[in-house]
Each structure stands twice: as C-alpha cells, then as structure tokens.
PDB file of C-alpha atoms in Angstrom:
ATOM      1  CA  UNK K   7      70.888  18.850  -9.036  1.00  0.00           C
ATOM      2  CA  UNK K   8      67.311  17.529 -11.115  1.00  0.00           C
ATOM      3  CA  UNK K   9      67.252  14.871 -13.549  1.00  0.00           C
ATOM      4  CA  UNK K  10      65.207  14.852 -16.477  1.00  0.00           C
ATOM      5  CA  UNK K  11      63.262  11.485 -16.686  1.00  0.00           C
ATOM      6  CA  UNK K  12      63.707   9.945 -20.418  1.00  0.00           C
ATOM      7  CA  UNK K  13      60.131   9.907 -22.125  1.00  0.00           C
ATOM      8  CA  UNK K  14      58.353   6.364 -22.075  1.00  0.00           C
ATOM      9  CA  UNK K  15      59.493   5.710 -25.781  1.00  0.00           C
ATOM     10  CA  UNK K  16      55.109   4.071 -25.692  1.00  0.00           C
ATOM     11  CA  UNK K  17      54.356   7.407 -24.602  1.00  0.00           C
ATOM     12  CA  UNK K  18      56.634   9.404 -28.090  1.00  0.00           C
ATOM     13  CA  UNK K  19      55.028   6.618 -31.198  1.00  0.00           C
ATOM     14  CA  UNK K  20      51.524   6.062 -29.056  1.00  0.00           C
ATOM     15  CA  UNK K  21      50.303   2.560 -26.981  1.00  0.00           C
ATOM     16  CA  UNK K  22      49.688   0.391 -29.128  1.00  0.00           C
ATOM     17  CA  UNK K  23      46.324  -1.098 -28.002  1.00  0.00           C
ATOM     18  CA  UNK K  24      46.493  -4.717 -26.754  1.00  0.00           C
ATOM     19  CA  UNK K  25      46.691  -7.631 -28.959  1.00  0.00           C
ATOM     20  CA  UNK K  26      43.593  -9.764 -28.411  1.00  0.00           C
ATOM     21  CA  UNK K  27      41.483  -6.698 -27.785  1.00  0.00           C
ATOM     22  CA  UNK K  28      38.977  -5.344 -29.995  1.00  0.00           C
ATOM     23  CA  UNK K  29      41.434  -2.496 -31.497  1.00  0.00           C
ATOM     24  CA  UNK K  30      43.864  -4.521 -31.105  1.00  0.00           C
ATOM     25  CA  UNK K  31      42.169  -6.862 -33.743  1.00  0.00           C
ATOM     26  CA  UNK K  32      41.253  -3.949 -36.241  1.00  0.00           C
ATOM     27  CA  UNK K  33      44.323  -3.125 -35.980  1.00  0.00           C
ATOM     28  CA  UNK K  34      45.314  -6.126 -37.669  1.00  0.00           C
ATOM     29  CA  UNK K  35      43.068  -6.391 -40.132  1.00  0.00           C
ATOM     30  CA  UNK K  36      43.853  -2.800 -41.777  1.00  0.00           C
ATOM     31  CA  UNK K  37      39.969  -1.297 -40.188  1.00  0.00           C
ATOM     32  CA  UNK K  38      39.366   2.182 -37.596  1.00  0.00           C
ATOM     33  CA  UNK K  39      38.883   0.515 -34.387  1.00  0.00           C
ATOM     34  CA  UNK K  40      34.940   1.240 -33.764  1.00  0.00           C
ATOM     35  CA  UNK K  41      34.579   3.589 -29.969  1.00  0.00           C
ATOM     36  CA  UNK K  42      34.012   1.221 -27.095  1.00  0.00           C
ATOM     37  CA  UNK K  43      30.613   2.397 -25.714  1.00  0.00           C
ATOM     38  CA  UNK K  44      30.343   2.623 -21.934  1.00  0.00           C
ATOM     39  CA  UNK K  45      28.817   0.868 -19.655  1.00  0.00           C
ATOM     40  CA  UNK K  46      24.688   1.259 -19.438  1.00  0.00           C
ATOM     41  CA  UNK K  47      25.004   4.337 -21.606  1.00  0.00           C
ATOM     42  CA  UNK K  48      21.823   3.420 -24.153  1.00  0.00           C
ATOM     43  CA  UNK K  49      21.888   4.571 -28.327  1.00  0.00           C
ATOM     44  CA  UNK K  50      19.515   6.890 -28.528  1.00  0.00           C
ATOM     45  CA  UNK K  51      17.279   4.599 -30.853  1.00  0.00           C
ATOM     46  CA  UNK K  52      17.096   2.202 -27.064  1.00  0.00           C
ATOM     47  CA  UNK K  53      16.712   5.542 -25.215  1.00  0.00           C
ATOM     48  CA  UNK K  54      13.749   6.895 -27.557  1.00  0.00           C
ATOM     49  CA  UNK K  55      12.067   3.471 -26.589  1.00  0.00           C
ATOM     50  CA  UNK K  56      12.098   3.295 -23.338  1.00  0.00           C
ATOM     51  CA  UNK K  57      11.143   6.967 -23.028  1.00  0.00           C
ATOM     52  CA  UNK K  58       7.758   6.500 -25.744  1.00  0.00           C
ATOM     53  CA  UNK K  59       7.439   2.886 -23.065  1.00  0.00           C
ATOM     54  CA  UNK K  60       7.407   4.775 -20.024  1.00  0.00           C
ATOM     55  CA  UNK K  61       4.969   7.396 -21.384  1.00  0.00           C
ATOM     56  CA  UNK K  62       2.386   5.341 -22.484  1.00  0.00           C
ATOM     57  CA  UNK K  63       2.548   2.984 -19.146  1.00  0.00           C
ATOM     58  CA  UNK K  64       1.274   6.903 -17.656  1.00  0.00           C
ATOM     59  CA  UNK K  65      -0.702   7.023 -19.862  1.00  0.00           C
ATOM     60  CA  UNK K  66      -2.915   3.548 -19.311  1.00  0.00           C
ATOM     61  CA  UNK K  67      -2.193   3.983 -15.543  1.00  0.00           C
ATOM     62  CA  UNK K  68      -3.842   7.682 -15.219  1.00  0.00           C
ATOM     63  CA  UNK K  69      -6.715   6.736 -17.991  1.00  0.00           C
ATOM     64  CA  UNK K  70      -8.988   5.229 -15.630  1.00  0.00           C
ATOM     65  CA  UNK K  71      -8.752   7.634 -12.535  1.00  0.00           C
ATOM     66  CA  UNK K  72      -8.692  11.192 -14.993  1.00  0.00           C
ATOM     67  CA  UNK K  73     -11.863   9.353 -16.711  1.00  0.00           C
ATOM     68  CA  UNK K  74     -13.330   8.477 -13.263  1.00  0.00           C
ATOM     69  CA  UNK K  75     -12.775  12.213 -12.590  1.00  0.00           C
ATOM     70  CA  UNK K  76     -14.002  13.913 -15.508  1.00  0.00           C
ATOM     71  CA  UNK K  77     -16.915  11.493 -15.520  1.00  0.00           C
ATOM     72  CA  UNK K  78     -17.901  12.708 -11.970  1.00  0.00           C
ATOM     73  CA  UNK K  79     -17.949  16.720 -13.764  1.00  0.00           C
ATOM     74  CA  UNK K  80     -20.816  15.822 -16.352  1.00  0.00           C
ATOM     75  CA  UNK K  81     -24.060  15.751 -16.085  1.00  0.00           C
ATOM     76  CA  UNK K  82     -25.239  13.034 -15.479  1.00  0.00           C
ATOM     77  CA  UNK K  83     -27.364  12.478 -18.732  1.00  0.00           C
ATOM     78  CA  UNK K  84     -23.881  12.753 -20.342  1.00  0.00           C
ATOM     79  CA  UNK K  85     -22.136  10.198 -17.746  1.00  0.00           C
ATOM     80  CA  UNK K  86     -22.130   7.269 -19.927  1.00  0.00           C
ATOM     81  CA  UNK K  87     -21.244   9.231 -23.495  1.00  0.00           C
ATOM     82  CA  UNK K  88     -17.588   9.039 -24.800  1.00  0.00           C
ATOM     83  CA  UNK K  89     -17.059  13.156 -24.452  1.00  0.00           C
ATOM     84  CA  UNK K  90     -14.226  13.229 -22.681  1.00  0.00           C
ATOM     85  CA  UNK K  91     -15.226  16.904 -21.100  1.00  0.00           C
ATOM     86  CA  UNK K  92     -19.140  17.781 -21.294  1.00  0.00           C
ATOM     87  CA  UNK K  93     -20.991  20.559 -19.792  1.00  0.00           C
ATOM     88  CA  UNK K  94     -18.474  20.738 -17.377  1.00  0.00           C
ATOM     89  CA  UNK K  95     -20.395  20.868 -13.579  1.00  0.00           C
ATOM     90  CA  UNK K  96     -20.329  20.276  -9.483  1.00  0.00           C
ATOM     91  CA  UNK K  97     -24.176  18.802  -9.278  1.00  0.00           C
ATOM     92  CA  UNK K  98     -22.968  15.152  -8.627  1.00  0.00           C
ATOM     93  CA  UNK K  99     -20.659  16.472  -5.443  1.00  0.00           C
ATOM     94  CA  UNK K 100     -23.603  19.181  -4.433  1.00  0.00           C
ATOM     95  CA  UNK K 101     -26.198  15.595  -4.770  1.00  0.00           C
ATOM     96  CA  UNK K 102     -23.732  13.756  -2.553  1.00  0.00           C
ATOM     97  CA  UNK K 103     -23.124  16.692   0.140  1.00  0.00           C
ATOM     98  CA  UNK K 104     -26.861  17.796   0.163  1.00  0.00           C
ATOM     99  CA  UNK K 105     -29.409  14.840  -0.925  1.00  0.00           C
ATOM    100  CA  UNK K 106     -27.667  11.341   0.378  1.00  0.00           C
ATOM    101  CA  UNK K 107     -26.186   9.773   2.772  1.00  0.00           C
ATOM    102  CA  UNK K 108     -23.396  10.114   2.074  1.00  0.00           C
ATOM    103  CA  UNK K 109     -21.479  12.631   4.691  1.00  0.00           C
ATOM    104  CA  UNK K 110     -23.165   9.447   6.891  1.00  0.00           C
ATOM    105  CA  UNK K 111     -21.189   6.598   5.361  1.00  0.00           C
ATOM    106  CA  UNK K 112     -17.983   9.474   5.442  1.00  0.00           C
ATOM    107  CA  UNK K 113     -18.124   9.022   8.693  1.00  0.00           C
ATOM    108  CA  UNK K 114     -19.340   5.735   9.487  1.00  0.00           C
ATOM    109  CA  UNK K 115     -16.209   4.895   7.803  1.00  0.00           C
ATOM    110  CA  UNK K 116     -13.421   6.667   9.091  1.00  0.00           C
ATOM    111  CA  UNK K 117     -14.360   5.365  12.150  1.00  0.00           C
ATOM    112  CA  UNK K 118     -14.362   1.920  11.406  1.00  0.00           C
ATOM    113  CA  UNK K 119     -10.835   2.328   9.913  1.00  0.00           C
ATOM    114  CA  UNK K 120      -9.636   4.226  12.432  1.00  0.00           C
ATOM    115  CA  UNK K 121     -10.324   1.627  15.264  1.00  0.00           C
ATOM    116  CA  UNK K 122      -9.027  -1.037  13.105  1.00  0.00           C
ATOM    117  CA  UNK K 123      -5.536   0.529  11.697  1.00  0.00           C
ATOM    118  CA  UNK K 124      -4.975   1.681  15.328  1.00  0.00           C
ATOM    119  CA  UNK K 125      -5.632  -1.887  17.314  1.00  0.00           C
ATOM    120  CA  UNK K 126      -3.858  -3.373  14.125  1.00  0.00           C
ATOM    121  CA  UNK K 127      -0.718  -1.822  14.684  1.00  0.00           C
ATOM    122  CA  UNK K 128      -0.234  -2.306  18.211  1.00  0.00           C
ATOM    123  CA  UNK K 129      -1.700  -5.890  18.484  1.00  0.00           C
ATOM    124  CA  UNK K 130       0.097  -6.546  14.476  1.00  0.00           C
ATOM    125  CA  UNK K 131       3.481  -4.443  17.141  1.00  0.00           C
ATOM    126  CA  UNK K 132       2.897  -6.599  20.309  1.00  0.00           C
ATOM    127  CA  UNK K 133       2.476  -9.494  18.254  1.00  0.00           C
ATOM    128  CA  UNK K 134       5.267  -9.702  16.414  1.00  0.00           C
ATOM    129  CA  UNK K 135       8.055  -8.106  19.242  1.00  0.00           C
ATOM    130  CA  UNK K 136       6.822 -10.984  20.845  1.00  0.00           C
ATOM    131  CA  UNK K 137       7.757 -14.124  19.038  1.00  0.00           C
ATOM    132  CA  UNK K 138      10.582 -12.735  17.291  1.00  0.00           C
ATOM    133  CA  UNK K 139      12.330 -12.399  21.019  1.00  0.00           C
ATOM    134  CA  UNK K 140      10.768 -14.551  23.311  1.00  0.00           C
ATOM    135  CA  UNK K 141      10.787 -18.709  23.458  1.00  0.00           C
ATOM    136  CA  UNK K 142       6.661 -19.763  25.170  1.00  0.00           C
ATOM    137  CA  UNK K 143       5.042 -22.673  25.089  1.00  0.00           C
ATOM    138  CA  UNK K 144       2.643 -21.989  22.297  1.00  0.00           C
ATOM    139  CA  UNK K 145       4.589 -20.070  19.470  1.00  0.00           C
ATOM    140  CA  UNK K 146       5.218 -21.987  16.401  1.00  0.00           C
ATOM    141  CA  UNK K 147       0.841 -22.701  16.593  1.00  0.00           C
ATOM    142  CA  UNK K 148       0.876 -19.636  17.161  1.00  0.00           C
ATOM    143  CA  UNK K 149       3.017 -18.805  14.359  1.00  0.00           C
ATOM    144  CA  UNK K 150       1.429 -21.819  12.249  1.00  0.00           C
ATOM    145  CA  UNK K 151      -1.938 -20.131  12.915  1.00  0.00           C
ATOM    146  CA  UNK K 152      -1.034 -16.919  11.917  1.00  0.00           C
ATOM    147  CA  UNK K 153       0.040 -18.541   8.328  1.00  0.00           C
ATOM    148  CA  UNK K 154      -2.895 -20.618   7.713  1.00  0.00           C
ATOM    149  CA  UNK K 155      -5.650 -18.326   8.147  1.00  0.00           C
ATOM    150  CA  UNK K 156      -3.702 -15.785   5.084  1.00  0.00           C
ATOM    151  CA  UNK K 157      -4.816 -19.009   2.554  1.00  0.00           C
ATOM    152  CA  UNK K 158      -8.157 -18.565   3.094  1.00  0.00           C
ATOM    153  CA  UNK K 159      -9.754 -17.002   0.930  1.00  0.00           C
ATOM    154  CA  UNK K 160     -12.334 -13.937   2.011  1.00  0.00           C
ATOM    155  CA  UNK K 161     -15.313 -15.068   1.299  1.00  0.00           C
ATOM    156  CA  UNK K 162     -15.843 -18.490   2.788  1.00  0.00           C
ATOM    157  CA  UNK K 163     -15.438 -16.386   5.690  1.00  0.00           C
ATOM    158  CA  UNK K 164     -18.824 -14.762   5.340  1.00  0.00           C
ATOM    159  CA  UNK K 165     -21.417 -16.962   6.351  1.00  0.00           C
ATOM    160  CA  UNK K 166     -19.294 -18.587   9.901  1.00  0.00           C
ATOM    161  CA  UNK K 167     -18.363 -14.811  10.605  1.00  0.00           C
ATOM    162  CA  UNK K 168     -21.743 -13.600   9.666  1.00  0.00           C
ATOM    163  CA  UNK K 169     -22.951 -16.098  12.797  1.00  0.00           C
ATOM    164  CA  UNK K 170     -21.367 -15.632  14.847  1.00  0.00           C
ATOM    165  CA  UNK K 171     -21.406 -11.467  15.395  1.00  0.00           C
ATOM    166  CA  UNK K 172     -25.549 -12.234  15.361  1.00  0.00           C
ATOM    167  CA  UNK K 173     -24.917 -14.913  17.663  1.00  0.00           C
ATOM    168  CA  UNK K 174     -22.652 -11.614  20.262  1.00  0.00           C
ATOM    169  CA  UNK K 175     -25.217  -9.079  18.469  1.00  0.00           C
ATOM    170  CA  UNK K 176     -23.069  -7.535  16.746  1.00  0.00           C
ATOM    171  CA  UNK K 177     -23.956  -7.028  13.140  1.00  0.00           C
ATOM    172  CA  UNK K 178     -25.131  -3.710  11.576  1.00  0.00           C
ATOM    173  CA  UNK K 179     -22.223  -2.298  14.659  1.00  0.00           C
ATOM    174  CA  UNK K 180     -19.355  -0.553  13.551  1.00  0.00           C
ATOM    175  CA  UNK K 181     -17.667  -2.743  16.389  1.00  0.00           C
ATOM    176  CA  UNK K 182     -18.616  -6.304  15.026  1.00  0.00           C
ATOM    177  CA  UNK K 183     -17.024  -4.829  10.990  1.00  0.00           C
ATOM    178  CA  UNK K 184     -13.933  -3.487  13.135  1.00  0.00           C
ATOM    179  CA  UNK K 185     -13.361  -6.803  14.253  1.00  0.00           C
ATOM    180  CA  UNK K 186     -13.551  -8.190  11.611  1.00  0.00           C
ATOM    181  CA  UNK K 187     -11.322  -6.135  10.071  1.00  0.00           C
ATOM    182  CA  UNK K 188      -9.225  -7.406  12.315  1.00  0.00           C
ATOM    183  CA  UNK K 189      -8.669 -10.957  11.655  1.00  0.00           C
ATOM    184  CA  UNK K 190      -8.406 -10.232   7.772  1.00  0.00           C
ATOM    185  CA  UNK K 191      -5.376  -7.387   8.903  1.00  0.00           C
ATOM    186  CA  UNK K 192      -4.047  -8.341  12.164  1.00  0.00           C
ATOM    187  CA  UNK K 193      -2.555 -11.998  10.674  1.00  0.00           C
ATOM    188  CA  UNK K 194      -0.287 -10.448   8.292  1.00  0.00           C
ATOM    189  CA  UNK K 195       0.728  -7.697   9.857  1.00  0.00           C
ATOM    190  CA  UNK K 196       2.197  -9.684  12.477  1.00  0.00           C
ATOM    191  CA  UNK K 197       4.788 -11.852  10.020  1.00  0.00           C
ATOM    192  CA  UNK K 198       5.355  -8.871   8.754  1.00  0.00           C
ATOM    193  CA  UNK K 199       6.399  -7.054  12.098  1.00  0.00           C
ATOM    194  CA  UNK K 200       8.106 -10.347  13.200  1.00  0.00           C
ATOM    195  CA  UNK K 201      10.842 -10.132  10.203  1.00  0.00           C
ATOM    196  CA  UNK K 202      11.313  -6.787  11.332  1.00  0.00           C
ATOM    197  CA  UNK K 203      12.276  -6.943  14.450  1.00  0.00           C
ATOM    198  CA  UNK K 204      14.456  -9.767  13.761  1.00  0.00           C
ATOM    199  CA  UNK K 205      15.740  -6.803  11.925  1.00  0.00           C
ATOM    200  CA  UNK K 206      16.898  -4.528  14.670  1.00  0.00           C
ATOM    201  CA  UNK K 207      19.647  -5.734  16.838  1.00  0.00           C
ATOM    202  CA  UNK K 208      18.916  -8.215  20.490  1.00  0.00           C
ATOM    203  CA  UNK K 209      21.822  -5.955  21.851  1.00  0.00           C
ATOM    204  CA  UNK K 210      19.678  -2.968  21.951  1.00  0.00           C
ATOM    205  CA  UNK K 211      16.863  -5.039  23.902  1.00  0.00           C
ATOM    206  CA  UNK K 212      19.861  -5.741  26.135  1.00  0.00           C
ATOM    207  CA  UNK K 213      20.667  -2.385  27.264  1.00  0.00           C
ATOM    208  CA  UNK K 214      17.278  -1.347  27.742  1.00  0.00           C
ATOM    209  CA  UNK K 215      17.394  -4.000  31.294  1.00  0.00           C
ATOM    210  CA  UNK K 216      20.865  -2.885  32.167  1.00  0.00           C
ATOM    211  CA  UNK K 217      19.202   0.104  32.382  1.00  0.00           C
ATOM    212  CA  UNK K 218      16.105  -1.137  34.167  1.00  0.00           C
ATOM    213  CA  UNK K 219      13.269  -1.531  31.387  1.00  0.00           C
ATOM    214  CA  UNK K 220      10.693  -3.935  31.645  1.00  0.00           C
ATOM    215  CA  UNK K 221      10.051  -5.789  28.499  1.00  0.00           C
ATOM    216  CA  UNK K 222       6.906  -3.795  27.375  1.00  0.00           C
ATOM    217  CA  UNK K 223       8.888  -0.404  28.604  1.00  0.00           C
ATOM    218  CA  UNK K 224      12.206  -1.888  26.112  1.00  0.00           C
ATOM    219  CA  UNK K 225       9.364  -2.691  23.144  1.00  0.00           C
ATOM    220  CA  UNK K 226       7.829   0.482  23.762  1.00  0.00           C
ATOM    221  CA  UNK K 227      10.998   3.237  24.005  1.00  0.00           C
ATOM    222  CA  UNK K 228      13.637   1.320  22.696  1.00  0.00           C
ATOM    223  CA  UNK K 229      12.280  -0.801  19.888  1.00  0.00           C
ATOM    224  CA  UNK K 230       9.316   1.067  18.559  1.00  0.00           C
ATOM    225  CA  UNK K 231      10.905   4.786  17.458  1.00  0.00           C
ATOM    226  CA  UNK K 232      13.578   1.882  15.053  1.00  0.00           C
ATOM    227  CA  UNK K 233      10.237   0.520  13.800  1.00  0.00           C
ATOM    228  CA  UNK K 234       8.445   3.407  12.515  1.00  0.00           C
ATOM    229  CA  UNK K 235       8.728   2.154   7.860  1.00  0.00           C
ATOM    230  CA  UNK K 236       7.401  -1.025   9.816  1.00  0.00           C
ATOM    231  CA  UNK K 237       4.597   0.245  11.674  1.00  0.00           C
ATOM    232  CA  UNK K 238       3.603   2.673   8.938  1.00  0.00           C
ATOM    233  CA  UNK K 239       3.613   0.107   6.071  1.00  0.00           C
ATOM    234  CA  UNK K 240       0.902  -1.996   9.203  1.00  0.00           C
ATOM    235  CA  UNK K 241      -1.074   0.844   9.474  1.00  0.00           C
ATOM    236  CA  UNK K 242      -1.057   1.626   5.548  1.00  0.00           C
ATOM    237  CA  UNK K 243      -2.081  -1.830   5.048  1.00  0.00           C
ATOM    238  CA  UNK K 244      -4.799  -1.807   8.175  1.00  0.00           C
ATOM    239  CA  UNK K 245      -6.548   1.180   6.859  1.00  0.00           C
ATOM    240  CA  UNK K 246      -7.096   0.033   3.132  1.00  0.00           C
ATOM    241  CA  UNK K 247      -8.308  -3.248   3.878  1.00  0.00           C
ATOM    242  CA  UNK K 248     -10.837  -1.886   6.496  1.00  0.00           C
ATOM    243  CA  UNK K 249     -11.118   1.441   3.784  1.00  0.00           C
ATOM    244  CA  UNK K 250     -12.271   0.031   0.875  1.00  0.00           C
ATOM    245  CA  UNK K 251     -13.535  -3.181   1.488  1.00  0.00           C
ATOM    246  CA  UNK K 252     -17.204  -3.879   0.320  1.00  0.00           C
ATOM    247  CA  UNK K 253     -17.691  -7.736   0.815  1.00  0.00           C
ATOM    248  CA  UNK K 254     -18.333  -7.922   4.531  1.00  0.00           C
ATOM    249  CA  UNK K 255     -19.469  -4.029   4.830  1.00  0.00           C
ATOM    250  CA  UNK K 256     -22.487  -4.820   2.443  1.00  0.00           C
ATOM    251  CA  UNK K 257     -23.673  -8.378   4.216  1.00  0.00           C
ATOM    252  CA  UNK K 258     -23.310  -6.568   8.153  1.00  0.00           C
ATOM    253  CA  UNK K 259     -24.716  -3.624   6.865  1.00  0.00           C
ATOM    254  CA  UNK K 260     -28.066  -2.487   6.222  1.00  0.00           C
ATOM    255  CA  UNK K 261     -29.923   0.493   6.894  1.00  0.00           C
ATOM    256  CA  UNK K 262     -28.583   4.378   4.636  1.00  0.00           C
ATOM    257  CA  UNK K 263     -27.357   5.622   7.775  1.00  0.00           C
ATOM    258  CA  UNK K 264     -25.458   3.214   8.863  1.00  0.00           C
ATOM    259  CA  UNK K 265     -23.442   1.944   5.658  1.00  0.00           C
ATOM    260  CA  UNK K 266     -20.309   2.508   5.030  1.00  0.00           C
ATOM    261  CA  UNK K 267     -18.522   4.420   1.445  1.00  0.00           C
ATOM    262  CA  UNK K 268     -18.014   0.748   0.385  1.00  0.00           C
ATOM    263  CA  UNK K 269     -21.395  -0.800   0.929  1.00  0.00           C
ATOM    264  CA  UNK K 270     -23.042   2.981   0.454  1.00  0.00           C
ATOM    265  CA  UNK K 271     -21.591   3.368  -3.246  1.00  0.00           C
ATOM    266  CA  UNK K 272     -23.650   0.574  -3.803  1.00  0.00           C
ATOM    267  CA  UNK K 273     -27.114   2.372  -3.605  1.00  0.00           C
ATOM    268  CA  UNK K 274     -26.259   4.679  -6.727  1.00  0.00           C
ATOM    269  CA  UNK K 275     -26.430   1.895  -9.014  1.00  0.00           C
ATOM    270  CA  UNK K 276     -29.101  -0.556  -8.353  1.00  0.00           C
ATOM    271  CA  UNK K 277     -31.086  -3.052 -10.941  1.00  0.00           C
ATOM    272  CA  UNK K 278     -33.521  -0.854 -12.017  1.00  0.00           C
ATOM    273  CA  UNK K 279     -31.340   2.691 -11.651  1.00  0.00           C
ATOM    274  CA  UNK K 280     -27.857   4.436 -11.954  1.00  0.00           C
ATOM    275  CA  UNK K 281     -26.562   7.250 -11.446  1.00  0.00           C
ATOM    276  CA  UNK K 282     -23.396   6.812 -12.531  1.00  0.00           C
ATOM    277  CA  UNK K 283     -22.644  10.254 -11.981  1.00  0.00           C
ATOM    278  CA  UNK K 284     -22.540  10.691  -8.482  1.00  0.00           C
ATOM    279  CA  UNK K 285     -20.646   7.317  -7.842  1.00  0.00           C
ATOM    280  CA  UNK K 286     -17.731   8.580  -9.484  1.00  0.00           C
ATOM    281  CA  UNK K 287     -18.157  11.800  -7.922  1.00  0.00           C
ATOM    282  CA  UNK K 288     -18.220   9.586  -4.475  1.00  0.00           C
ATOM    283  CA  UNK K 289     -15.175   7.369  -5.908  1.00  0.00           C
ATOM    284  CA  UNK K 290     -12.328  10.869  -6.414  1.00  0.00           C
ATOM    285  CA  UNK K 291     -13.613  11.994  -2.251  1.00  0.00           C
ATOM    286  CA  UNK K 292     -13.173   8.051  -0.921  1.00  0.00           C
ATOM    287  CA  UNK K 293      -9.832   8.237  -2.829  1.00  0.00           C
ATOM    288  CA  UNK K 294      -8.599  11.327  -0.640  1.00  0.00           C
ATOM    289  CA  UNK K 295      -8.341   9.424   2.442  1.00  0.00           C
ATOM    290  CA  UNK K 296      -6.350   7.005   0.844  1.00  0.00           C
ATOM    291  CA  UNK K 297      -4.232   8.980  -0.956  1.00  0.00           C
ATOM    292  CA  UNK K 298      -3.535  11.128   2.660  1.00  0.00           C
ATOM    293  CA  UNK K 299      -2.820   8.313   4.254  1.00  0.00           C
ATOM    294  CA  UNK K 300      -0.253   7.060   1.269  1.00  0.00           C
ATOM    295  CA  UNK K 301       0.970  10.626   1.375  1.00  0.00           C
ATOM    296  CA  UNK K 302       2.047  10.597   5.009  1.00  0.00           C
ATOM    297  CA  UNK K 303       3.935   6.697   4.644  1.00  0.00           C
ATOM    298  CA  UNK K 304       5.281   6.695   1.743  1.00  0.00           C
ATOM    299  CA  UNK K 305       8.768   7.635   2.513  1.00  0.00           C
ATOM    300  CA  UNK K 306       9.142   4.504   5.037  1.00  0.00           C
ATOM    301  CA  UNK K 307       6.751   2.027   2.759  1.00  0.00           C
ATOM    302  CA  UNK K 308       9.271   0.297   0.926  1.00  0.00           C
ATOM    303  CA  UNK K 309      11.898   0.609   3.770  1.00  0.00           C
ATOM    304  CA  UNK K 310       8.828  -1.274   6.575  1.00  0.00           C
ATOM    305  CA  UNK K 311       8.279  -3.892   3.495  1.00  0.00           C
ATOM    306  CA  UNK K 312      11.547  -4.398   2.187  1.00  0.00           C
ATOM    307  CA  UNK K 313      12.879  -5.019   6.002  1.00  0.00           C
ATOM    308  CA  UNK K 314      10.238  -6.947   6.532  1.00  0.00           C
ATOM    309  CA  UNK K 315      10.335  -9.800   3.872  1.00  0.00           C
ATOM    310  CA  UNK K 316      14.563 -10.195   4.572  1.00  0.00           C
ATOM    311  CA  UNK K 317      13.510 -12.409   7.427  1.00  0.00           C
ATOM    312  CA  UNK K 318      10.825 -14.410   8.434  1.00  0.00           C
TER     313      UNK K 318
END
C-alpha cells in the first residue's frame, strides 16, 4: 500500500523569493519585479548596434580590395576616376600577359618564394627541435642571436647585405634573394617552432628511442606529424616574406627579366608615367597565390600561432 506525500505548503502558496534578491526587494516595496535578463543575452538595441558596427568594419576592410579589382577592369584613361565601374574590360590583363614581362616576374617570384618556404620550414623546424630537446654548448648564445636579429630594421641591413652579396657574386641572382629572405624568416620561425615543440611531450621522443629510432628518425617520423600547425604557420610566414618583399628585391635585382613581382610593379609607375590600370591588374594577380596558400594553411594557422606563443 503506497502512501501519498502531502504537497509542500510552499509549493501550494508559491515559493517566496529570497529577501535579498531583486524580486524580494520589489515585493517589499509593493511593485512588480523586473524580469532578470539571462547572462549573455543582448537587448535588441545592443544587438542592432553590434551588427551595424560589424557591417561597417567589413565594408572598410573589403573596400580597398574591391576598389583595386574594379580599377583593374577600367580602361587606362579612367583608372584614377572615382567611378566604380567605367567601361569594364580585360585590357589591363591582356597588356600584362602579352606586352610586359609579368610572366617572367611571376616565375622568378614563384622560384624565390617556393625555395625560401621549403628551406625556411626545414631549417626553422630542425633548429627549433634541437634547442627544444637537446642541451649543447652554445645553445643560449644561439637563441640570443636568433632573438637579437629580430631587433634590427630591415632597411639598415640592405647596404651590408648588398656588399656581402656583391662579394659573393650573388647580386642579380635568385639565390642571393633566397639567402636574404632566409635571414629574415628563419630566426623568427625557429623561435616559434621551438615554442611549439615545447608543447609536445618528451615521452614521444623516448618511445621513439625505445623503438630504435635515432634522433633524426624520431624527429622526422614522430614529431613532425604532430607539428603540422606550427609548420603551416612557419611556411605561411616564409612564403609571405619572400612573395611580397620590395626593398631587397628592388636593390638586389636589375633588368626587366630578372625582377620579381615586387620589383616589377614599380616599373608601371615612374617619374614620368603612371599605368595605374596595369598595376591594379598585377596586384590582383599577385594576391591570388597568397590567397590560395592561405586557404590550404588556414585550418592550422590559429592552432600553430597560439601553441608557438604559449611557451618560449
């Protein structure tokens, strides 16, 4: 035989709000209590203001890119007008591909940026792994050297590097630019990779040695697959450094057929002539490889940058 429990008296009469709550104070004052807003809930006015702000920020960010794209589609005589669209055509792109050295510049940039990216990733990864896992004489001076090199502005290094490349016979050679860009990218990337390798447990290295792997085999077969986010950030930074750099490319390379894209664009705007339409079209084409590289690396970029920044 079951017994029915008596209903709670407080439930029948309605539970009284705590005396120190907003509802309790409102009850004592004889006025209805205001509904409590849930945490994270925005008012319609605040939500509208947030959406308007984000919309304006998006327009400001996209407008320069859109303006360059539209300018590249205008005839040369309308390039500096304020009209968004004026007799659109592909004349500027035809001029680039048929009447200029753009394809040579593009090939030179692909060569320099590609080799810089591959060598930069390899050198930075091996250097970062070495200083993260091993203790050897000169390790601290090496790390200080990598750090100090980041303190020098690029502009003050042009003259000494120019003289050095001249003595080595590497002026007006892609190899000279590759070495120069490696001196810029590798120190920063090595520090970042060192911080990323610090987040990978040392027990993985020990398990590799137990299985008979040498240090390089452990690094290549066990550690690198776990370091894909860091490698993506390193590769992206090295590629952008070589792809969009202007100062060294302009100083070290001469001759229309030897220029990279960054140096070639300067030929469209000189003291006497300004071909803004061709420069805009070239800017659009230059941005495409960087955007493609970013799309392939984007899923690893955030993880790699945060992991490399947490430990140093």
